[in-house]
């Protein structure tokens, strides 16, 4: 009799646990996202509908790869090239549109006044979506920090972008740009033409400008640091778009070793 009661109790507990787990999964992956979507649409916000296990990351990656695979037209409208997914969202749904990060709704804001309000917010109501822990391992800055840490980092970097300081950097900008132009002119030589891949050229230009203005050196002197930053950027993007399984960052894989070496 006691065995029967014990088995019955265990069976009831197991069934209750299974039902709770199923209910929790349904709540997290369907009911809550659809409820949030309904509330946002009631406020007049248009955008993409929530789909199970389908967020914006795959679309962002595909649209970027498609845009970058084509030659860039000579015009100042670079948003379709740099952020093709977000540009298309704004075109389709307006300057405040709804996207998705896993099960969380994400607002895409392209209204200047609202952007100013969000960037200057100190109340803590404007939060960033949780990131793959590997991203936090590789990149800690105003793009990822929250609360007091974000405010402190913002205060530290703000003086560097004061208008008078930027004006003082103009000679360094001129020197870097002149060096690039002179190098291109030497490449042309007597042939009168020369094909150049401008992507790495402008990456080096940006690195040279940063080195001159921030460290008083040149790109060549800081080349090793910039090469490490390029590797870091690749790993950050990979982690940002990839799927993270809890505990994966502690496995001593080749890429995890690279991440820890770059962080240190």
PDB file of N, CA and C in Angstrom, residues 26-94:
ATOM      1  N   UNK A  26       5.383  27.564 -23.192  1.00  0.00           N
ATOM      2  CA  UNK A  26       4.344  28.237 -23.976  1.00  0.00           C
ATOM      3  C   UNK A  26       4.246  29.706 -23.596  1.00  0.00           C
ATOM      4  N   UNK A  27       4.358  30.000 -22.292  1.00  0.00           N
ATOM      5  CA  UNK A  27       4.283  31.377 -21.813  1.00  0.00           C
ATOM      6  C   UNK A  27       5.449  32.216 -22.345  1.00  0.00           C
ATOM      7  N   UNK A  28       6.656  31.656 -22.250  1.00  0.00           N
ATOM      8  CA  UNK A  28       7.859  32.404 -22.635  1.00  0.00           C
ATOM      9  C   UNK A  28       7.977  32.550 -24.143  1.00  0.00           C
ATOM     10  N   UNK A  29       7.685  31.483 -24.874  1.00  0.00           N
ATOM     11  CA  UNK A  29       7.958  31.482 -26.308  1.00  0.00           C
ATOM     12  C   UNK A  29       6.758  31.837 -27.175  1.00  0.00           C
ATOM     13  N   UNK A  30       5.570  31.987 -26.571  1.00  0.00           N
ATOM     14  CA  UNK A  30       4.428  32.341 -27.412  1.00  0.00           C
ATOM     15  C   UNK A  30       3.502  33.388 -26.781  1.00  0.00           C
ATOM     16  N   UNK A  31       2.944  33.087 -25.603  1.00  0.00           N
ATOM     17  CA  UNK A  31       1.925  33.967 -25.040  1.00  0.00           C
ATOM     18  C   UNK A  31       2.473  35.358 -24.706  1.00  0.00           C
ATOM     19  N   UNK A  32       3.622  35.410 -24.036  1.00  0.00           N
ATOM     20  CA  UNK A  32       4.180  36.714 -23.658  1.00  0.00           C
ATOM     21  C   UNK A  32       4.597  37.537 -24.877  1.00  0.00           C
ATOM     22  N   UNK A  33       5.344  36.971 -25.844  1.00  0.00           N
ATOM     23  CA  UNK A  33       5.698  37.776 -27.027  1.00  0.00           C
ATOM     24  C   UNK A  33       4.479  38.279 -27.795  1.00  0.00           C
ATOM     25  N   UNK A  34       3.451  37.435 -27.942  1.00  0.00           N
ATOM     26  CA  UNK A  34       2.265  37.852 -28.689  1.00  0.00           C
ATOM     27  C   UNK A  34       1.492  38.927 -27.925  1.00  0.00           C
ATOM     28  N   UNK A  35       1.495  38.841 -26.584  1.00  0.00           N
ATOM     29  CA  UNK A  35       0.824  39.853 -25.782  1.00  0.00           C
ATOM     30  C   UNK A  35       1.539  41.198 -25.907  1.00  0.00           C
ATOM     31  N   UNK A  36       2.888  41.176 -25.855  1.00  0.00           N
ATOM     32  CA  UNK A  36       3.659  42.405 -26.007  1.00  0.00           C
ATOM     33  C   UNK A  36       3.476  42.996 -27.399  1.00  0.00           C
ATOM     34  N   UNK A  37       3.432  42.139 -28.390  1.00  0.00           N
ATOM     35  CA  UNK A  37       3.212  42.615 -29.764  1.00  0.00           C
ATOM     36  C   UNK A  37       1.851  43.311 -29.888  1.00  0.00           C
ATOM     37  N   UNK A  38       0.847  42.730 -29.281  1.00  0.00           N
ATOM     38  CA  UNK A  38      -0.491  43.324 -29.329  1.00  0.00           C
ATOM     39  C   UNK A  38      -0.505  44.694 -28.670  1.00  0.00           C
ATOM     40  N   UNK A  39       0.157  44.816 -27.504  1.00  0.00           N
ATOM     41  CA  UNK A  39       0.194  46.100 -26.793  1.00  0.00           C
ATOM     42  C   UNK A  39       0.912  47.172 -27.614  1.00  0.00           C
ATOM     43  N   UNK A  40       2.008  46.799 -28.271  1.00  0.00           N
ATOM     44  CA  UNK A  40       2.754  47.762 -29.079  1.00  0.00           C
ATOM     45  C   UNK A  40       1.957  48.187 -30.304  1.00  0.00           C
ATOM     46  N   UNK A  41       1.252  47.261 -30.910  1.00  0.00           N
ATOM     47  CA  UNK A  41       0.447  47.600 -32.088  1.00  0.00           C
ATOM     48  C   UNK A  41      -0.733  48.497 -31.710  1.00  0.00           C
ATOM     49  N   UNK A  42      -1.233  48.320 -30.491  1.00  0.00           N
ATOM     50  CA  UNK A  42      -2.311  49.194 -30.023  1.00  0.00           C
ATOM     51  C   UNK A  42      -1.837  50.633 -29.862  1.00  0.00           C
ATOM     52  N   UNK A  43      -0.535  50.828 -29.709  1.00  0.00           N
ATOM     53  CA  UNK A  43       0.041  52.168 -29.608  1.00  0.00           C
ATOM     54  C   UNK A  43       0.400  52.736 -30.981  1.00  0.00           C
ATOM     55  N   UNK A  44       0.037  52.002 -32.031  1.00  0.00           N
ATOM     56  CA  UNK A  44       0.274  52.492 -33.390  1.00  0.00           C
ATOM     57  C   UNK A  44       1.622  52.143 -33.968  1.00  0.00           C
ATOM     58  N   UNK A  45       2.360  51.250 -33.316  1.00  0.00           N
ATOM     59  CA  UNK A  45       3.689  50.864 -33.808  1.00  0.00           C
ATOM     60  C   UNK A  45       3.549  49.684 -34.767  1.00  0.00           C
ATOM     61  N   UNK A  46       4.062  49.886 -35.976  1.00  0.00           N
ATOM     62  CA  UNK A  46       4.005  48.826 -36.980  1.00  0.00           C
ATOM     63  C   UNK A  46       5.348  48.105 -37.055  1.00  0.00           C
ATOM     64  N   UNK A  47       5.337  46.907 -37.630  1.00  0.00           N
ATOM     65  CA  UNK A  47       6.585  46.172 -37.769  1.00  0.00           C
ATOM     66  C   UNK A  47       6.359  44.708 -38.067  1.00  0.00           C
ATOM     67  N   UNK A  48       7.406  43.930 -37.844  1.00  0.00           N
ATOM     68  CA  UNK A  48       7.359  42.498 -38.132  1.00  0.00           C
ATOM     69  C   UNK A  48       6.565  41.761 -37.057  1.00  0.00           C
ATOM     70  N   UNK A  49       5.841  40.743 -37.463  1.00  0.00           N
ATOM     71  CA  UNK A  49       5.090  39.923 -36.510  1.00  0.00           C
ATOM     72  C   UNK A  49       6.019  38.902 -35.869  1.00  0.00           C
ATOM     73  N   UNK A  50       5.696  38.533 -34.647  1.00  0.00           N
ATOM     74  CA  UNK A  50       6.499  37.537 -33.940  1.00  0.00           C
ATOM     75  C   UNK A  50       6.291  36.164 -34.555  1.00  0.00           C
ATOM     76  N   UNK A  51       7.405  35.476 -34.779  1.00  0.00           N
ATOM     77  CA  UNK A  51       7.364  34.102 -35.279  1.00  0.00           C
ATOM     78  C   UNK A  51       8.226  33.234 -34.391  1.00  0.00           C
ATOM     79  N   UNK A  52       7.754  32.047 -34.118  1.00  0.00           N
ATOM     80  CA  UNK A  52       8.432  31.139 -33.205  1.00  0.00           C
ATOM     81  C   UNK A  52       9.822  30.781 -33.721  1.00  0.00           C
ATOM     82  N   UNK A  53      10.835  31.030 -32.884  1.00  0.00           N
ATOM     83  CA  UNK A  53      12.239  30.710 -33.184  1.00  0.00           C
ATOM     84  C   UNK A  53      12.764  31.420 -34.434  1.00  0.00           C
ATOM     85  N   UNK A  54      12.172  32.570 -34.782  1.00  0.00           N
ATOM     86  CA  UNK A  54      12.655  33.337 -35.931  1.00  0.00           C
ATOM     87  C   UNK A  54      12.718  34.815 -35.537  1.00  0.00           C
ATOM     88  N   UNK A  55      13.940  35.303 -35.252  1.00  0.00           N
ATOM     89  CA  UNK A  55      14.076  36.719 -34.919  1.00  0.00           C
ATOM     90  C   UNK A  55      14.754  37.455 -36.066  1.00  0.00           C
ATOM     91  N   UNK A  56      15.212  38.675 -35.794  1.00  0.00           N
ATOM     92  CA  UNK A  56      15.756  39.523 -36.864  1.00  0.00           C
ATOM     93  C   UNK A  56      17.213  39.227 -37.207  1.00  0.00           C
ATOM     94  N   UNK A  57      17.924  38.498 -36.349  1.00  0.00           N
ATOM     95  CA  UNK A  57      19.368  38.336 -36.547  1.00  0.00           C
ATOM     96  C   UNK A  57      19.703  37.674 -37.875  1.00  0.00           C
ATOM     97  N   UNK A  58      18.962  36.640 -38.231  1.00  0.00           N
ATOM     98  CA  UNK A  58      19.209  35.962 -39.501  1.00  0.00           C
ATOM     99  C   UNK A  58      18.947  36.890 -40.673  1.00  0.00           C
ATOM    100  N   UNK A  59      17.861  37.663 -40.589  1.00  0.00           N
ATOM    101  CA  UNK A  59      17.531  38.612 -41.659  1.00  0.00           C
ATOM    102  C   UNK A  59      18.578  39.713 -41.762  1.00  0.00           C
ATOM    103  N   UNK A  60      19.066  40.184 -40.613  1.00  0.00           N
ATOM    104  CA  UNK A  60      20.097  41.223 -40.608  1.00  0.00           C
ATOM    105  C   UNK A  60      21.353  40.718 -41.309  1.00  0.00           C
ATOM    106  N   UNK A  61      21.761  39.503 -40.966  1.00  0.00           N
ATOM    107  CA  UNK A  61      22.969  38.930 -41.555  1.00  0.00           C
ATOM    108  C   UNK A  61      22.809  38.726 -43.056  1.00  0.00           C
ATOM    109  N   UNK A  62      21.673  38.176 -43.486  1.00  0.00           N
ATOM    110  CA  UNK A  62      21.449  37.911 -44.902  1.00  0.00           C
ATOM    111  C   UNK A  62      21.387  39.197 -45.717  1.00  0.00           C
ATOM    112  N   UNK A  63      20.673  40.207 -45.188  1.00  0.00           N
ATOM    113  CA  UNK A  63      20.544  41.466 -45.925  1.00  0.00           C
ATOM    114  C   UNK A  63      21.886  42.180 -46.021  1.00  0.00           C
ATOM    115  N   UNK A  64      22.698  42.093 -44.970  1.00  0.00           N
ATOM    116  CA  UNK A  64      24.021  42.719 -44.998  1.00  0.00           C
ATOM    117  C   UNK A  64      24.924  42.034 -46.012  1.00  0.00           C
ATOM    118  N   UNK A  65      24.914  40.704 -46.013  1.00  0.00           N
ATOM    119  CA  UNK A  65      25.744  39.968 -46.967  1.00  0.00           C
ATOM    120  C   UNK A  65      25.325  40.270 -48.402  1.00  0.00           C
ATOM    121  N   UNK A  66      24.020  40.374 -48.626  1.00  0.00           N
ATOM    122  CA  UNK A  66      23.531  40.685 -49.964  1.00  0.00           C
ATOM    123  C   UNK A  66      23.946  42.090 -50.397  1.00  0.00           C
ATOM    124  N   UNK A  67      23.826  43.063 -49.485  1.00  0.00           N
ATOM    125  CA  UNK A  67      24.190  44.447 -49.817  1.00  0.00           C
ATOM    126  C   UNK A  67      25.685  44.582 -50.068  1.00  0.00           C
ATOM    127  N   UNK A  68      26.492  43.909 -49.254  1.00  0.00           N
ATOM    128  CA  UNK A  68      27.945  44.034 -49.360  1.00  0.00           C
ATOM    129  C   UNK A  68      28.499  43.264 -50.557  1.00  0.00           C
ATOM    130  N   UNK A  69      27.719  42.364 -51.117  1.00  0.00           N
ATOM    131  CA  UNK A  69      28.201  41.585 -52.264  1.00  0.00           C
ATOM    132  C   UNK A  69      28.095  42.361 -53.581  1.00  0.00           C
ATOM    133  N   UNK A  70      27.404  43.508 -53.548  1.00  0.00           N
ATOM    134  CA  UNK A  70      27.205  44.307 -54.762  1.00  0.00           C
ATOM    135  C   UNK A  70      28.083  45.556 -54.721  1.00  0.00           C
ATOM    136  N   UNK A  71      28.480  46.066 -55.884  1.00  0.00           N
ATOM    137  CA  UNK A  71      29.250  47.315 -55.912  1.00  0.00           C
ATOM    138  C   UNK A  71      28.435  48.458 -55.314  1.00  0.00           C
ATOM    139  N   UNK A  72      29.108  49.363 -54.620  1.00  0.00           N
ATOM    140  CA  UNK A  72      28.434  50.488 -53.988  1.00  0.00           C
ATOM    141  C   UNK A  72      28.312  51.639 -54.970  1.00  0.00           C
ATOM    142  N   UNK A  73      27.124  52.182 -55.084  1.00  0.00           N
ATOM    143  CA  UNK A  73      26.901  53.321 -55.974  1.00  0.00           C
ATOM    144  C   UNK A  73      27.517  54.582 -55.385  1.00  0.00           C
ATOM    145  N   UNK A  74      27.909  55.506 -56.243  1.00  0.00           N
ATOM    146  CA  UNK A  74      28.566  56.741 -55.807  1.00  0.00           C
ATOM    147  C   UNK A  74      27.526  57.781 -55.400  1.00  0.00           C
ATOM    148  N   UNK A  75      27.003  57.640 -54.196  1.00  0.00           N
ATOM    149  CA  UNK A  75      26.047  58.604 -53.659  1.00  0.00           C
ATOM    150  C   UNK A  75      26.178  58.622 -52.142  1.00  0.00           C
ATOM    151  N   UNK A  76      25.597  59.653 -51.531  1.00  0.00           N
ATOM    152  CA  UNK A  76      25.757  59.845 -50.098  1.00  0.00           C
ATOM    153  C   UNK A  76      24.771  59.019 -49.260  1.00  0.00           C
ATOM    154  N   UNK A  77      23.792  58.385 -49.892  1.00  0.00           N
ATOM    155  CA  UNK A  77      22.827  57.576 -49.149  1.00  0.00           C
ATOM    156  C   UNK A  77      23.461  56.217 -48.841  1.00  0.00           C
ATOM    157  N   UNK A  78      24.157  56.144 -47.705  1.00  0.00           N
ATOM    158  CA  UNK A  78      24.906  54.926 -47.382  1.00  0.00           C
ATOM    159  C   UNK A  78      24.146  53.989 -46.450  1.00  0.00           C
ATOM    160  N   UNK A  79      23.006  54.430 -45.897  1.00  0.00           N
ATOM    161  CA  UNK A  79      22.254  53.585 -44.956  1.00  0.00           C
ATOM    162  C   UNK A  79      21.862  52.242 -45.575  1.00  0.00           C
ATOM    163  N   UNK A  80      21.384  52.200 -46.847  1.00  0.00           N
ATOM    164  CA  UNK A  80      21.044  50.897 -47.439  1.00  0.00           C
ATOM    165  C   UNK A  80      22.234  49.974 -47.565  1.00  0.00           C
ATOM    166  N   UNK A  81      23.434  50.544 -47.544  1.00  0.00           N
ATOM    167  CA  UNK A  81      24.647  49.736 -47.641  1.00  0.00           C
ATOM    168  C   UNK A  81      25.151  49.302 -46.271  1.00  0.00           C
ATOM    169  N   UNK A  82      25.148  50.236 -45.323  1.00  0.00           N
ATOM    170  CA  UNK A  82      25.708  49.963 -44.003  1.00  0.00           C
ATOM    171  C   UNK A  82      24.736  49.181 -43.128  1.00  0.00           C
ATOM    172  N   UNK A  83      23.459  49.613 -43.103  1.00  0.00           N
ATOM    173  CA  UNK A  83      22.419  48.942 -42.310  1.00  0.00           C
ATOM    174  C   UNK A  83      21.209  48.641 -43.191  1.00  0.00           C
ATOM    175  N   UNK A  84      21.349  47.741 -44.153  1.00  0.00           N
ATOM    176  CA  UNK A  84      20.246  47.497 -45.096  1.00  0.00           C
ATOM    177  C   UNK A  84      18.954  47.020 -44.435  1.00  0.00           C
ATOM    178  N   UNK A  85      19.067  46.176 -43.408  1.00  0.00           N
ATOM    179  CA  UNK A  85      17.861  45.671 -42.749  1.00  0.00           C
ATOM    180  C   UNK A  85      17.097  46.799 -42.065  1.00  0.00           C
ATOM    181  N   UNK A  86      17.802  47.625 -41.282  1.00  0.00           N
ATOM    182  CA  UNK A  86      17.158  48.709 -40.553  1.00  0.00           C
ATOM    183  C   UNK A  86      16.610  49.769 -41.517  1.00  0.00           C
ATOM    184  N   UNK A  87      17.346  50.020 -42.585  1.00  0.00           N
ATOM    185  CA  UNK A  87      16.866  50.977 -43.582  1.00  0.00           C
ATOM    186  C   UNK A  87      15.562  50.493 -44.200  1.00  0.00           C
ATOM    187  N   UNK A  88      15.490  49.205 -44.508  1.00  0.00           N
ATOM    188  CA  UNK A  88      14.268  48.654 -45.090  1.00  0.00           C
ATOM    189  C   UNK A  88      13.112  48.671 -44.095  1.00  0.00           C
ATOM    190  N   UNK A  89      13.406  48.424 -42.829  1.00  0.00           N
ATOM    191  CA  UNK A  89      12.363  48.474 -41.797  1.00  0.00           C
ATOM    192  C   UNK A  89      11.773  49.873 -41.695  1.00  0.00           C
ATOM    193  N   UNK A  90      12.628  50.891 -41.713  1.00  0.00           N
ATOM    194  CA  UNK A  90      12.157  52.278 -41.634  1.00  0.00           C
ATOM    195  C   UNK A  90      11.329  52.626 -42.862  1.00  0.00           C
ATOM    196  N   UNK A  91      11.766  52.175 -44.034  1.00  0.00           N
ATOM    197  CA  UNK A  91      11.027  52.444 -45.263  1.00  0.00           C
ATOM    198  C   UNK A  91       9.647  51.777 -45.244  1.00  0.00           C
ATOM    199  N   UNK A  92       9.590  50.569 -44.690  1.00  0.00           N
ATOM    200  CA  UNK A  92       8.334  49.804 -44.707  1.00  0.00           C
ATOM    201  C   UNK A  92       7.369  50.189 -43.586  1.00  0.00           C
ATOM    202  N   UNK A  93       7.920  50.485 -42.381  1.00  0.00           N
ATOM    203  CA  UNK A  93       7.049  50.634 -41.215  1.00  0.00           C
ATOM    204  C   UNK A  93       7.133  51.992 -40.517  1.00  0.00           C
ATOM    205  N   UNK A  94       8.013  52.867 -40.950  1.00  0.00           N
ATOM    206  CA  UNK A  94       8.113  54.177 -40.318  1.00  0.00           C
ATOM    207  C   UNK A  94       9.330  54.314 -39.424  1.00  0.00           C
TER     208      UNK A  94
END
